[in-house]
Coordinates of C-alpha atoms in Angstrom, one line a residue:
X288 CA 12.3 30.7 -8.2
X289 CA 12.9 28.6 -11.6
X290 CA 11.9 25.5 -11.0
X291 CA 11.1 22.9 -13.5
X292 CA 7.9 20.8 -12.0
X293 CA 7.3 17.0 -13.7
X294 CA 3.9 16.0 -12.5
X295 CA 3.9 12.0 -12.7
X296 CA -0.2 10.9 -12.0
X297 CA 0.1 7.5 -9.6
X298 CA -2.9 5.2 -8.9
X299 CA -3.3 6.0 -5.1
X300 CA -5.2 2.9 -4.1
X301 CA -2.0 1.1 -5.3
X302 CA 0.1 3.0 -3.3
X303 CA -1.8 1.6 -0.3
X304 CA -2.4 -1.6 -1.5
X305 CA 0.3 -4.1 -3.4
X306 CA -0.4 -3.8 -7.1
X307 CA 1.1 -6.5 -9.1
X308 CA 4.6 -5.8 -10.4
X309 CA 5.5 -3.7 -7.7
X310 CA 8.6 -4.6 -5.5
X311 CA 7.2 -5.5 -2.1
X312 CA 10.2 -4.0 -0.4
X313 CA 8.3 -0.4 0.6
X314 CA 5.6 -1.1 3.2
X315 CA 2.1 -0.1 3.0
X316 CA 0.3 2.3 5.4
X317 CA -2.0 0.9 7.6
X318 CA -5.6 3.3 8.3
X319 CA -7.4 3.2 11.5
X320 CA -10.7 4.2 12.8
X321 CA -9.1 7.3 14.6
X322 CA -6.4 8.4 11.9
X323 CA -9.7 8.3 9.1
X324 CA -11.8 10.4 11.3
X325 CA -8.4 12.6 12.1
X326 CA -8.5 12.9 8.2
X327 CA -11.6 13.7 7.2
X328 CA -11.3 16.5 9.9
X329 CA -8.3 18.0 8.3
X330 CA -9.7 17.6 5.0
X331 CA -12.5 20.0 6.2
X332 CA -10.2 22.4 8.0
X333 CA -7.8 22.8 4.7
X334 CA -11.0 23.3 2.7
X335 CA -11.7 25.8 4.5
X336 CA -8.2 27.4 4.6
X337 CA -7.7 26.9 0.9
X338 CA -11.3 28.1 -0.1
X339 CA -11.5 24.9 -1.8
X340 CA -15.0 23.2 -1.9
X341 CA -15.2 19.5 -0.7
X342 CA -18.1 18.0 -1.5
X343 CA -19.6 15.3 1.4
X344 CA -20.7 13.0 -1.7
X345 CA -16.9 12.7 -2.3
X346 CA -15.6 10.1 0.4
X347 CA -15.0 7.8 -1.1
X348 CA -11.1 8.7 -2.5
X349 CA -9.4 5.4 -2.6
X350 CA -11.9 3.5 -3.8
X351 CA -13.5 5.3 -6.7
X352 CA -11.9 4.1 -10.0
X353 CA -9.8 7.6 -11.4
X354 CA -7.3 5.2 -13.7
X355 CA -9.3 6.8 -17.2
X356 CA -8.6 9.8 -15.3
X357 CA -5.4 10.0 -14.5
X358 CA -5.0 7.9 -18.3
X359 CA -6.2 11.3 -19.4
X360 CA -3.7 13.4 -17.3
X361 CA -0.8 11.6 -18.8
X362 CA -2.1 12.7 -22.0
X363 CA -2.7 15.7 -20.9
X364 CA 0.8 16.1 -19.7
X365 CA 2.3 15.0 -22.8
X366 CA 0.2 17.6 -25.1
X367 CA 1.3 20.3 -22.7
X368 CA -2.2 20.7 -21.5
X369 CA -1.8 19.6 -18.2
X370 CA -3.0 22.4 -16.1
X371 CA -6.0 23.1 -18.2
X372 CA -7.4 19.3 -17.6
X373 CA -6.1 18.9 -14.0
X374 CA -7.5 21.7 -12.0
X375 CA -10.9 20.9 -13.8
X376 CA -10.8 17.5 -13.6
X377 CA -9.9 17.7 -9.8
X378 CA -12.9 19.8 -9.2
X379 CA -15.0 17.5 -10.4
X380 CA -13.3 14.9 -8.2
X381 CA -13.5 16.4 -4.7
X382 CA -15.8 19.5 -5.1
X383 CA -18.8 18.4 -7.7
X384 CA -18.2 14.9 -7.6
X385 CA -18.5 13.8 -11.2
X386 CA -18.3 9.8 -12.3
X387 CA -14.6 9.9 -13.7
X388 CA -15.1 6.2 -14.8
X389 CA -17.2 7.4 -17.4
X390 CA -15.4 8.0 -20.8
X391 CA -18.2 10.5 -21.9
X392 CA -17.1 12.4 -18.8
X393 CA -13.1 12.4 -19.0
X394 CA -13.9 13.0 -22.6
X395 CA -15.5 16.1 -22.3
X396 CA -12.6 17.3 -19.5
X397 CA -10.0 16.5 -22.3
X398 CA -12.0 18.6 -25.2
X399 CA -12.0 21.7 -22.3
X400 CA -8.7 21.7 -22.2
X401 CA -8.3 22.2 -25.8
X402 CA -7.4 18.8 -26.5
X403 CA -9.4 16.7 -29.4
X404 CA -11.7 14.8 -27.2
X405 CA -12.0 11.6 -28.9
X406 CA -8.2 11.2 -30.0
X407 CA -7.5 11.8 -26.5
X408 CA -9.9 9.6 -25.0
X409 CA -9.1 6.7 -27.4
X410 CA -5.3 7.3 -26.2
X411 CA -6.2 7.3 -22.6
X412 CA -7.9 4.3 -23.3
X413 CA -5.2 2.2 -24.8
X414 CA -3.2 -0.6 -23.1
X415 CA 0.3 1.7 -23.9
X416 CA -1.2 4.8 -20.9
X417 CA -2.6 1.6 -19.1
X418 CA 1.0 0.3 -18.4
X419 CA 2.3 3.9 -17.8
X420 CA 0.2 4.5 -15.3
X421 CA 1.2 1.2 -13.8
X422 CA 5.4 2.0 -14.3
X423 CA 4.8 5.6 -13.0
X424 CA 2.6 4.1 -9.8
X425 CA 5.2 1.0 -9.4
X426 CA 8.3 3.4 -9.7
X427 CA 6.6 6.1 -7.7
X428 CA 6.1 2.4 -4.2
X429 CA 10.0 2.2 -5.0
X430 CA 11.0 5.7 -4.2
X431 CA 9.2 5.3 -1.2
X432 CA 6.0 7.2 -2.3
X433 CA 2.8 6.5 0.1
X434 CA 0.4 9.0 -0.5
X435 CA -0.5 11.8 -2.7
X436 CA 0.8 14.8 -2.9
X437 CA 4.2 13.6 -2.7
X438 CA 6.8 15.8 -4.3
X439 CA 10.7 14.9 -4.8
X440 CA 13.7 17.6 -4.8
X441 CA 16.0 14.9 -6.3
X442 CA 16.2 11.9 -3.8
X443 CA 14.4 14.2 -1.0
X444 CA 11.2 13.4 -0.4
X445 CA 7.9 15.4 1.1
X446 CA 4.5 14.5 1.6
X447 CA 1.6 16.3 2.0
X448 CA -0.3 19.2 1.2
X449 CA 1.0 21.0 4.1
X450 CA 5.0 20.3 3.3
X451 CA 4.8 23.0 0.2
X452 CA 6.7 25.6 2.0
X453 CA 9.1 23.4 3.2
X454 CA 10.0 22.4 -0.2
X455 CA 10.2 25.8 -0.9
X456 CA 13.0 26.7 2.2
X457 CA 14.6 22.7 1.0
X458 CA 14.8 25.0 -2.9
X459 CA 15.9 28.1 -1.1
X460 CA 18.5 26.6 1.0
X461 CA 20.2 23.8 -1.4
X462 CA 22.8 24.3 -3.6

């Protein structure tokens, strides 16, 4: 299947909470005691199925700051090195829970993916990937987005790890 992917990096905290700029039109999703333990039990279970380590230490995944991060992604994405700082990166997210806060740290996931570390960082630093992150995360509330993964087949929209293969039957079986 040829399939052109456009991975857009969103601030998920802001997906859940209001940030400033964003319409107010899409509401936000509301977490209780039962759907968070429901989570984290699914988050175990896929872990599991996936062979993908989760790491207790990282729990706290709306909280933690990522923005440098994800700053970092978008540079990533626009030097055509986005694979080779994402899959890292995330590891060090959810499976050996790193500080991505840190510059040092994003730094040194930008230089691994064959990127010059310190031109990279000072770009993922500047105020220019600050507002990007904030237009793609704003555009992203707009269309409806609530959580992450969320992936669009033009205006159709699926959330979730576990809605994969039905993007893949949506491909399949559109003309």
């Amino acid at each position: 299947m040829n399939v052109k992917i456009d991975f857009r990096p969103v601030q998920l905290r802001d997906l859940i909470e209001v940030p400033e700029g964003a319409g107010k039109s899409a509401p936000r999703p509301k977490s209780g005691p039962r759907k968070s333990a429901d989570y984290q039990n699914s988050i175990q279970h896929w872990s599991a199925l996936c062979d993908a380590k989760i790491s207790p230490d990282a729990k706290d995944f709306i909280t933690s700051d990522t923005s440098l991060a994800l700053r970092g992604a978008l540079v990533a994405k626009d030097e055509g090195r986005f694979a080779e700082y994402h899959h890292p990166i995330y590891a060090a997210r959810w499976a050996a829970p790193r500080d991505l806060s840190e510059p040092a740290v994003v730094r040194q996931f930008l230089s691994s993916a064959g990127l010059d570390g310190k031109a990279a960082l000072a770009r993922a630093e500047s105020e220019e990937l600050t507002d990007r992150l904030k237009r793609e995360t704003c555009e992203a509330i707009e269309r409806g987005v609530f959580g992450v993964p969320t992936i669009f087949v033009g205006d159709e929209m699926f959330w979730g790890n576990d809605r994969f293969e039905l993007v893949r039957h949506f491909l399949e079986n559109t003309a």
